[in-house]
Backbone as ProteinMPNN parsed JSONL, in Angstrom:
{"seq_chain_A": "XXXXXXXXXXXXXXXXXXXXXXXXXXXXXXXXXXXXXXXXXXXXXXXXXXXXXXXXXXXXXXXXXXXXXXXXXXXXXXXXXXXXXXXXXXXXXXXXXXXXXXXXXXXXXXXXXXXXXXXXXXXXXXXXXXXXXXXXXXXXXXXXXXXXXXXXXXXXXXXXXXXXXXXX", "coords_chain_A": {"N_chain_A": [[31.361, -37.706, 129.134], [33.738, -34.616, 128.089], [35.763, -35.13, 126.692], [38.559, -37.479, 124.979], [39.24, -39.827, 127.387], [42.373, -40.379, 129.623], [45.209, -41.343, 131.099], [45.645, -39.483, 133.623], [43.335, -38.622, 134.513], [41.72, -40.834, 135.679], [43.495, -40.874, 138.603], [43.582, -38.806, 140.966], [45.116, -37.426, 141.921], [45.21, -35.624, 140.508], [43.399, -32.572, 138.375], [41.413, -32.978, 136.764], [40.732, -35.542, 137.446], [39.96, -36.039, 140.449], [37.389, -35.589, 142.308], [35.735, -33.245, 142.369], [34.146, -31.845, 145.339], [35.448, -32.676, 147.351], [37.926, -32.337, 146.926], [39.616, -35.084, 145.952], [40.813, -36.098, 148.467], [38.721, -37.611, 149.898], [37.872, -37.388, 152.24], [35.058, -35.206, 153.719], [34.108, -32.123, 155.165], [31.666, -31.972, 156.897], [29.06, -30.586, 158.305], [27.092, -30.949, 161.383], [24.247, -32.379, 161.565], [23.155, -32.577, 164.884], [24.437, -31.699, 166.453], [24.139, -29.067, 165.704], [21.033, -28.368, 166.185], [20.459, -29.522, 168.414], [17.809, -29.884, 170.066], [15.432, -30.885, 168.779], [12.828, -31.573, 169.381], [11.973, -29.078, 170.679], [10.483, -25.462, 169.471], [11.943, -23.64, 167.271], [13.851, -22.049, 167.729], [14.514, -22.572, 169.49], [15.151, -24.811, 169.504], [17.295, -24.927, 168.356], [21.498, -24.343, 169.237], [22.535, -22.686, 171.676], [24.419, -21.304, 171.113], [24.145, -20.431, 168.773], [21.23, -20.119, 168.157], [21.633, -17.782, 170.144], [22.566, -15.802, 168.539], [20.939, -15.613, 166.059], [18.694, -14.078, 167.786], [18.805, -11.86, 168.149], [19.52, -10.019, 165.678], [17.849, -8.85, 163.486], [17.68, -8.816, 161.22], [18.092, -11.9, 159.761], [16.363, -12.951, 161.814], [13.477, -11.495, 160.448], [14.394, -12.872, 157.871], [14.171, -15.59, 158.633], [11.453, -16.281, 159.512], [9.932, -15.344, 157.027], [10.844, -17.228, 155.444], [9.527, -19.726, 156.741], [6.751, -19.3, 156.594], [6.325, -18.666, 153.888], [7.256, -21.484, 153.224], [5.316, -22.831, 154.727], [5.137, -23.728, 157.71], [4.887, -23.395, 161.005], [6.842, -21.619, 162.76], [6.678, -21.613, 166.053], [5.553, -24.196, 166.645], [7.194, -27.609, 166.96], [10.081, -28.141, 166.343], [10.903, -31.252, 165.098], [8.332, -31.962, 163.763], [7.949, -30.64, 161.565], [7.497, -30.636, 157.876], [10.34, -33.263, 156.574], [11.517, -32.386, 154.598], [11.346, -29.45, 154.31], [12.57, -28.867, 156.664], [14.846, -29.574, 155.703], [15.264, -27.365, 153.244], [15.126, -25.108, 155.407], [17.685, -25.765, 156.564], [19.513, -25.971, 154.02], [19.13, -23.432, 152.274], [16.985, -22.747, 149.093], [17.188, -24.961, 146.736], [16.843, -23.467, 143.503], [17.538, -20.774, 144.13], [15.519, -19.055, 144.643], [13.781, -15.488, 146.58], [12.802, -14.205, 148.443], [11.058, -11.619, 149.493], [11.166, -9.448, 152.781], [10.328, -7.948, 155.504], [11.867, -5.601, 157.702], [13.037, -4.165, 160.578], [15.057, -1.507, 160.925], [17.508, -0.586, 164.27], [19.01, 2.254, 165.108], [20.909, 4.023, 167.005], [19.212, 6.384, 167.851], [17.604, 6.905, 165.354], [15.111, 4.938, 163.551], [14.208, 2.87, 161.097], [12.222, 1.584, 158.929], [13.001, -1.033, 156.741], [12.768, -2.725, 153.806], [13.007, -5.45, 151.631], [14.287, -7.869, 149.375], [15.513, -10.659, 149.19], [17.648, -13.667, 148.493], [17.824, -16.95, 150.229], [19.961, -18.399, 151.587], [20.087, -20.162, 153.726], [20.481, -21.734, 157.254], [23.218, -22.872, 157.143], [24.186, -21.199, 155.183], [24.348, -18.919, 156.512], [25.979, -19.464, 159.144], [28.156, -20.173, 158.091], [28.958, -17.92, 157.375], [29.321, -16.832, 159.142], [32.68, -15.082, 161.166], [35.299, -16.679, 162.701], [35.483, -19.687, 165.63], [34.293, -22.18, 164.405], [34.211, -24.978, 165.155], [33.338, -26.657, 166.272], [30.813, -27.842, 165.607], [30.537, -28.585, 163.238], [31.899, -32.544, 161.58], [34.13, -34.419, 160.096], [33.794, -36.526, 157.344], [33.345, -39.277, 155.182], [32.98, -38.201, 151.762], [30.276, -36.736, 151.044], [30.23, -37.736, 147.992], [32.233, -38.887, 146.074], [31.246, -40.396, 147.86], [33.725, -41.477, 149.057], [35.794, -42.563, 147.064], [37.366, -40.988, 145.756], [37.758, -40.032, 143.235], [36.144, -38.144, 140.327], [32.095, -38.363, 140.143], [31.385, -39.535, 136.741], [34.155, -41.086, 136.145], [34.271, -42.717, 137.953], [32.168, -44.398, 137.466], [33.293, -45.466, 135.168], [34.247, -48.882, 133.755], [35.961, -51.736, 133.011], [36.805, -54.714, 131.564], [34.028, -54.963, 133.271], [34.37, -54.83, 135.853], [35.473, -52.099, 138.077], [37.615, -49.322, 138.134]], "CA_chain_A": [[32.396, -36.932, 128.936], [33.634, -34.276, 126.988], [37.322, -35.999, 125.624], [39.179, -38.632, 125.452], [40.175, -40.474, 128.264], [43.309, -40.643, 129.402], [45.752, -41.933, 132.619], [45.183, -38.378, 134.729], [41.29, -38.704, 134.379], [41.954, -41.826, 136.77], [44.306, -39.515, 139.303], [43.115, -37.765, 142.196], [46.081, -35.978, 142.271], [44.572, -34.779, 139.182], [42.445, -31.53, 138.409], [41.103, -33.837, 135.937], [39.841, -36.872, 137.407], [39.459, -35.354, 141.489], [36.458, -35.034, 142.854], [35.152, -31.61, 143.141], [33.814, -32.246, 146.261], [36.619, -33.661, 148.572], [39.422, -32.094, 145.671], [40.274, -36.044, 146.111], [41.236, -36.662, 149.335], [38.266, -39.032, 149.889], [36.843, -37.161, 153.013], [34.609, -34.1, 153.188], [33.754, -31.733, 155.926], [29.766, -32.196, 156.953], [27.907, -30.358, 159.719], [26.787, -32.015, 162.381], [22.427, -31.603, 162.414], [22.439, -33.033, 166.126], [25.073, -29.633, 167.127], [23.202, -27.617, 165.3], [19.352, -28.976, 166.312], [20.206, -30.75, 169.718], [16.503, -30.164, 170.568], [14.036, -31.201, 167.76], [11.212, -31.51, 170.451], [10.448, -27.699, 170.853], [10.323, -24.774, 168.365], [12.827, -23.097, 165.731], [14.642, -20.862, 167.778], [14.969, -22.873, 170.993], [15.926, -26.065, 169.156], [18.687, -24.539, 167.961], [22.241, -24.968, 170.136], [22.097, -21.406, 172.287], [25.131, -19.95, 170.717], [23.828, -20.157, 167.422], [20.21, -19.318, 168.935], [21.682, -16.811, 170.707], [22.975, -14.973, 168.056], [20.23, -15.713, 165.651], [17.806, -13.956, 168.163], [19.874, -10.56, 168.299], [19.91, -10.083, 165.153], [16.508, -8.713, 163.223], [17.189, -9.199, 159.707], [18.28, -12.846, 160.046], [15.379, -13.002, 162.177], [12.405, -12.193, 159.902], [14.095, -13.579, 157.133], [14.012, -17.138, 159.287], [9.858, -15.517, 159.213], [9.77, -15.533, 156.047], [10.851, -18.573, 155.295], [9.287, -20.497, 157.193], [5.462, -18.475, 156.292], [6.672, -19.163, 152.613], [7.128, -22.981, 153.214], [4.083, -22.811, 155.469], [5.44, -24.098, 158.64], [4.956, -22.326, 162.178], [8.484, -21.684, 163.638], [5.924, -22.091, 167.345], [5.628, -26.288, 166.559], [8.293, -28.48, 167.24], [10.727, -28.951, 164.495], [10.254, -32.53, 164.753], [6.84, -31.988, 163.695], [7.672, -30.222, 160.523], [7.917, -31.778, 156.762], [11.262, -33.464, 155.997], [11.572, -31.594, 152.763], [11.197, -28.01, 154.364], [13.505, -29.05, 157.258], [16.178, -29.573, 154.698], [15.497, -25.905, 152.875], [15.682, -24.378, 156.164], [19.184, -25.472, 156.673], [20.416, -26.006, 153.114], [18.406, -22.983, 151.463], [16.4, -23.346, 148.571], [18.106, -24.722, 145.989], [16.501, -23.363, 143.321], [17.796, -19.796, 144.204], [14.532, -18.102, 145.031], [13.948, -14.139, 146.451], [11.874, -13.376, 149.559], [10.326, -10.825, 150.558], [10.688, -9.588, 154.102], [10.569, -6.348, 156.146], [12.111, -5.475, 159.35], [13.187, -3.112, 161.511], [16.577, -1.373, 161.936], [17.867, 0.688, 165.198], [20.674, 3.119, 165.104], [20.827, 4.766, 167.85], [17.461, 7.193, 168.099], [17.064, 6.561, 164.465], [14.814, 3.889, 163.888], [13.596, 2.319, 159.849], [11.604, 0.548, 158.431], [13.196, -2.145, 155.154], [12.081, -3.943, 152.685], [14.393, -6.117, 150.649], [14.316, -8.967, 148.764], [16.922, -11.577, 149.659], [18.406, -15.266, 148.65], [17.512, -17.557, 151.557], [21.184, -19.612, 152.073], [19.395, -21.519, 154.005], [20.848, -21.694, 158.584], [24.473, -23.543, 156.789], [25.058, -20.418, 154.327], [24.875, -18.522, 157.98], [26.451, -20.064, 160.168], [30.159, -20.158, 157.1], [29.337, -16.598, 156.168], [30.398, -16.294, 160.323], [33.976, -15.197, 161.621], [35.214, -17.103, 164.538], [35.403, -20.806, 165.918], [32.654, -23.742, 164.595], [34.485, -26.732, 164.589], [31.718, -27.771, 166.966], [29.775, -27.886, 164.579], [31.044, -29.552, 162.377], [32.598, -33.475, 161.719], [35.04, -34.714, 158.699], [33.284, -38.036, 157.213], [33.55, -39.515, 154.098], [32.484, -37.188, 151.14], [29.134, -37.749, 150.197], [29.909, -36.881, 146.663], [32.561, -40.398, 145.283], [31.777, -41.977, 148.806], [35.06, -41.926, 149.329], [36.588, -42.795, 146.336], [38.628, -39.839, 146.099], [36.947, -39.687, 141.782], [34.677, -37.925, 139.681], [31.641, -39.853, 140.146], [31.618, -40.34, 135.956], [35.04, -41.693, 136.198], [33.737, -44.278, 138.427], [31.221, -45.333, 136.147], [33.729, -46.459, 134.175], [34.387, -50.673, 134.171], [37.439, -52.133, 132.601], [36.492, -56.178, 131.632], [33.292, -55.485, 133.765], [35.285, -54.612, 137.216], [35.599, -50.996, 138.517], [39.278, -49.038, 137.945]], "C_chain_A": [[32.83, -35.794, 128.08], [35.153, -34.577, 126.113], [37.313, -37.507, 126.056], [40.002, -39.107, 126.811], [41.6, -40.741, 128.421], [43.787, -40.706, 131.206], [44.92, -40.769, 133.411], [43.229, -38.437, 135.092], [41.266, -39.595, 135.502], [43.098, -41.732, 138.288], [43.168, -38.448, 140.093], [43.761, -37.023, 142.392], [46.046, -35.068, 140.635], [43.288, -33.89, 139.006], [41.092, -32.315, 137.967], [40.322, -34.582, 136.169], [39.578, -36.772, 139.699], [38.426, -34.757, 141.143], [36.344, -34.019, 144.011], [34.471, -31.593, 144.417], [34.625, -32.134, 147.763], [37.745, -33.072, 147.7], [40.361, -33.056, 146.05], [40.786, -36.816, 147.095], [39.703, -37.815, 149.764], [37.232, -38.428, 151.279], [36.546, -35.433, 152.973], [33.719, -33.69, 154.899], [32.34, -31.786, 156.248], [29.56, -31.57, 158.549], [27.264, -30.908, 160.554], [25.072, -31.744, 162.981], [22.968, -31.828, 163.842], [23.565, -31.359, 167.205], [24.476, -28.604, 166.919], [21.892, -27.427, 165.906], [19.279, -30.238, 167.556], [18.798, -30.634, 170.42], [15.365, -30.262, 169.475], [12.604, -30.941, 168.068], [11.056, -29.688, 170.623], [10.707, -26.56, 169.49], [11.51, -24.072, 167.977], [13.603, -22.694, 166.703], [15.429, -21.522, 169.182], [15.045, -24.544, 170.537], [16.838, -26.034, 168.286], [20.29, -24.722, 168.807], [21.951, -23.534, 170.207], [23.239, -21.047, 171.884], [24.431, -19.004, 169.394], [22.498, -19.449, 167.575], [20.533, -17.726, 169.005], [21.606, -15.009, 169.863], [22.159, -14.391, 166.761], [18.976, -14.477, 166.268], [18.063, -12.268, 167.587], [19.805, -9.625, 166.943], [18.636, -9.753, 163.667], [16.341, -9.251, 161.691], [16.906, -10.854, 159.8], [16.934, -12.944, 160.478], [13.338, -13.011, 161.152], [13.224, -12.226, 158.487], [13.681, -15.334, 157.088], [12.505, -16.541, 158.985], [9.533, -15.526, 157.661], [9.836, -16.587, 155.579], [9.593, -19.865, 155.249], [7.544, -20.169, 156.858], [5.609, -19.281, 154.643], [6.819, -20.929, 152.417], [6.569, -23.747, 153.984], [4.909, -23.82, 156.407], [5.682, -22.999, 159.736], [6.203, -22.695, 163.032], [8.175, -21.509, 165.526], [6.137, -23.522, 167.178], [6.944, -26.632, 166.541], [8.846, -28.711, 166.087], [10.707, -30.074, 164.399], [9.291, -32.602, 164.29], [7.121, -31.553, 162.013], [8.134, -31.368, 159.131], [9.605, -31.722, 156.517], [12.032, -32.545, 154.552], [11.897, -29.824, 153.345], [12.114, -28.168, 155.687], [15.041, -28.547, 156.601], [16.564, -28.062, 153.969], [15.788, -25.238, 153.704], [17.104, -24.44, 156.589], [20.165, -25.244, 155.502], [20.372, -24.544, 152.494], [17.336, -23.66, 150.297], [17.313, -23.672, 147.133], [18.08, -24.673, 144.76], [17.129, -20.821, 142.44], [17.059, -18.239, 144.727], [15.182, -17.197, 146.709], [12.801, -14.865, 147.033], [12.023, -12.229, 150.012], [10.288, -10.56, 151.994], [11.248, -7.956, 154.293], [11.281, -6.425, 157.488], [12.803, -4.288, 159.867], [14.966, -2.69, 162.2], [16.182, -0.061, 162.901], [19.006, 1.391, 165.031], [20.95, 4.312, 165.896], [19.579, 5.024, 168.515], [16.807, 6.981, 166.667], [16.586, 4.696, 163.887], [14.586, 3.436, 162.004], [13.175, 1.604, 159.159], [12.443, 0.053, 157.269], [12.792, -2.855, 154.646], [12.773, -4.043, 151.892], [14.01, -7.301, 150.328], [15.395, -9.654, 149.039], [16.875, -12.991, 149.543], [18.16, -15.996, 150.17], [18.966, -18.645, 151.356], [20.866, -21.331, 152.768], [20.723, -21.141, 155.894], [22.656, -21.983, 158.069], [24.84, -21.9, 156.508], [25.03, -19.565, 155.313], [25.636, -18.154, 157.958], [27.996, -19.881, 159.319], [29.878, -19.045, 156.943], [30.019, -16.25, 157.873], [31.802, -15.732, 160.535], [33.796, -15.646, 162.852], [35.322, -18.9, 164.421], [34.304, -21.233, 165.43], [32.992, -24.405, 164.337], [33.516, -27.306, 165.338], [30.779, -28.01, 166.754], [29.885, -28.979, 163.315], [32.022, -31.09, 162.513], [33.531, -33.727, 159.752], [34.431, -36.331, 158.677], [33.628, -37.967, 156.007], [32.74, -38.548, 153.349], [31.596, -37.928, 150.309], [28.891, -37.767, 148.723], [30.629, -38.531, 145.9], [32.668, -40.694, 146.621], [33.436, -42.921, 149.574], [36.401, -42.277, 148.495], [37.453, -42.168, 145.253], [38.258, -39.429, 144.089], [36.146, -38.917, 141.186], [33.671, -39.093, 139.838], [31.841, -40.089, 138.049], [32.333, -40.922, 135.898], [35.001, -43.079, 137.569], [32.967, -44.853, 138.236], [31.865, -46.203, 135.143], [34.925, -47.737, 134.587], [35.212, -50.912, 132.759], [36.819, -53.624, 132.17], [35.435, -56.35, 132.964], [33.543, -55.11, 135.367], [35.058, -52.626, 136.717], [36.999, -50.419, 138.719], [39.417, -49.167, 139.403]], "O_chain_A": [[32.217, -35.881, 127.016], [35.397, -34.164, 124.979], [36.7, -38.275, 126.798], [41.144, -38.778, 127.134], [42.166, -41.301, 127.483], [43.143, -40.342, 132.19], [43.769, -40.967, 133.798], [42.366, -38.23, 135.945], [40.714, -39.092, 136.48], [43.34, -42.781, 138.885], [42.292, -37.654, 139.75], [43.459, -35.96, 142.936], [46.713, -34.224, 140.036], [42.206, -34.322, 139.404], [40.02, -32.315, 138.573], [39.273, -34.667, 135.531], [38.898, -37.697, 140.143], [38.219, -33.895, 140.289], [36.53, -33.84, 145.214], [33.907, -30.521, 144.198], [34.354, -31.633, 148.854], [38.784, -33.656, 148.011], [41.5, -32.752, 146.402], [41.182, -37.964, 146.897], [40.023, -38.997, 149.886], [36.082, -38.845, 151.424], [37.291, -34.58, 152.491], [33.037, -34.449, 155.587], [31.793, -31.429, 155.205], [29.874, -32.07, 159.629], [26.59, -31.741, 159.947], [24.658, -31.269, 164.039], [23.468, -30.731, 164.09], [23.363, -30.538, 168.1], [24.274, -27.575, 167.564], [21.591, -26.262, 166.169], [18.594, -31.252, 167.696], [18.652, -31.348, 171.412], [14.398, -29.506, 169.562], [11.66, -30.422, 167.472], [9.935, -29.18, 170.672], [11.184, -27.067, 168.475], [12.215, -24.04, 168.985], [14.638, -23.296, 166.417], [16.472, -21.168, 169.732], [14.975, -25.403, 171.416], [17.17, -26.954, 167.538], [20.151, -25.878, 169.206], [21.342, -22.968, 169.299], [23.377, -19.951, 172.427], [24.259, -17.817, 169.115], [22.449, -18.275, 167.209], [20.059, -16.788, 168.363], [21.132, -13.904, 170.127], [22.349, -13.259, 166.316], [18.311, -13.925, 165.392], [17.439, -11.727, 166.674], [20.046, -8.432, 167.13], [18.672, -10.624, 162.798], [15.405, -9.825, 161.133], [15.74, -11.235, 159.899], [16.135, -13.037, 159.546], [12.446, -13.859, 161.136], [12.661, -11.458, 157.708], [13.206, -16.055, 156.21], [12.469, -16.274, 157.784], [8.383, -15.913, 157.45], [8.771, -17.072, 155.195], [9.049, -20.541, 154.377], [6.975, -21.259, 156.933], [5.031, -20.332, 154.364], [6.424, -21.469, 151.383], [6.861, -24.928, 154.172], [5.38, -24.793, 155.818], [6.388, -22.001, 159.588], [6.463, -23.681, 163.722], [9.126, -21.321, 166.285], [7.136, -23.961, 167.748], [7.787, -25.867, 166.073], [8.393, -29.269, 165.088], [10.39, -30.312, 163.234], [9.038, -33.807, 164.277], [6.459, -32.187, 161.192], [8.772, -32.42, 159.193], [10.208, -30.667, 156.321], [13.072, -32.404, 153.91], [12.669, -29.105, 152.711], [12.611, -27.045, 155.779], [15.883, -27.683, 156.841], [17.695, -27.578, 154.001], [16.704, -24.469, 153.412], [17.718, -23.43, 156.932], [21.235, -24.644, 155.606], [21.481, -24.177, 152.105], [16.889, -24.799, 150.434], [17.987, -22.816, 146.559], [18.881, -25.427, 144.207], [17.118, -20.13, 141.422], [17.473, -17.116, 145.012], [16.06, -17.507, 147.516], [12.077, -15.727, 146.536], [12.901, -11.82, 150.772], [9.508, -11.257, 152.643], [12.02, -7.191, 153.714], [11.155, -7.394, 158.236], [13.015, -3.409, 159.033], [15.68, -3.09, 163.119], [15.375, 0.861, 162.783], [20.039, 0.776, 164.768], [21.185, 5.427, 165.431], [18.99, 4.35, 169.361], [15.581, 6.873, 166.633], [17.282, 3.682, 163.828], [15.302, 4.325, 161.543], [13.946, 0.788, 158.653], [12.683, 1.042, 156.576], [12.35, -3.865, 155.194], [13.287, -3.096, 151.296], [13.275, -7.857, 151.144], [16.409, -8.962, 149.124], [16.179, -13.627, 150.334], [18.399, -15.34, 151.184], [18.731, -19.765, 150.904], [21.088, -22.532, 152.613], [21.69, -20.395, 155.736], [23.446, -21.251, 158.666], [25.572, -21.289, 157.286], [26.125, -19.018, 155.186], [26.197, -17.212, 157.399], [28.945, -19.448, 159.973], [30.649, -18.64, 156.073], [31.029, -15.552, 157.969], [32.357, -16.166, 159.526], [32.954, -15.44, 163.727], [35.257, -19.431, 163.312], [33.252, -20.787, 165.888], [32.562, -24.957, 163.324], [32.934, -28.35, 165.047], [29.869, -28.374, 167.5], [29.252, -29.903, 162.804], [32.88, -31.062, 163.396], [33.354, -33.195, 158.656], [34.519, -37.145, 159.596], [34.138, -36.951, 155.535], [31.839, -37.98, 153.966], [31.661, -38.868, 149.516], [27.775, -37.803, 148.204], [29.868, -39.287, 145.295], [33.734, -41.169, 147.011], [33.883, -43.944, 150.092], [37.567, -42.307, 148.89], [38.02, -42.638, 144.266], [38.662, -38.311, 143.771], [35.033, -39.05, 141.694], [33.943, -40.291, 139.76], [32.62, -41.026, 137.877], [31.861, -41.988, 135.504], [35.709, -44.06, 137.8], [32.851, -45.96, 138.762], [31.433, -47.167, 134.51], [35.934, -47.703, 135.291], [35.041, -50.324, 131.691], [35.798, -53.614, 132.857], [35.559, -57.322, 133.708], [32.52, -55.201, 136.047], [34.707, -52.079, 135.672], [37.668, -51.047, 139.538], [40.522, -49.045, 139.931]]}, "name": "protein", "num_of_chains": 1, "seq": "XXXXXXXXXXXXXXXXXXXXXXXXXXXXXXXXXXXXXXXXXXXXXXXXXXXXXXXXXXXXXXXXXXXXXXXXXXXXXXXXXXXXXXXXXXXXXXXXXXXXXXXXXXXXXXXXXXXXXXXXXXXXXXXXXXXXXXXXXXXXXXXXXXXXXXXXXXXXXXXXXXXXXXXX"}
């Protein structure tokens, strides 16, 4: 820690002590993978919840991006999702941790005009796509114990502080 510890560091009501993930509440909203991917025995688009799958099927740019991500990962979108490597499935859902960009090519149609577009985009994962949507998405989430502080409400370095061998 960069500064001398004060009582405020051990209060979840203070910005100095509160867990950054849950803001000191001890609970965080998390996506239910079972709701997002109810049929992991199917190919990617068929494994998704019908509402999510239908939206992605209509978006040419998103489909091209997902195809490019699968290609980079060395996975086949037509293979059952439960045969994918666990780390690749994590990248599909959460995005690339290093912020890597991917080249995609897709076709846009507006009325009679058609255009071939080449772009370089970051993959923020299915979670990023879904969280950018407007409207109700509560069915995809549940509130549970914060993964960062495990419900203890303080930042991890502060949870490591011991007095006489005991946690604060």
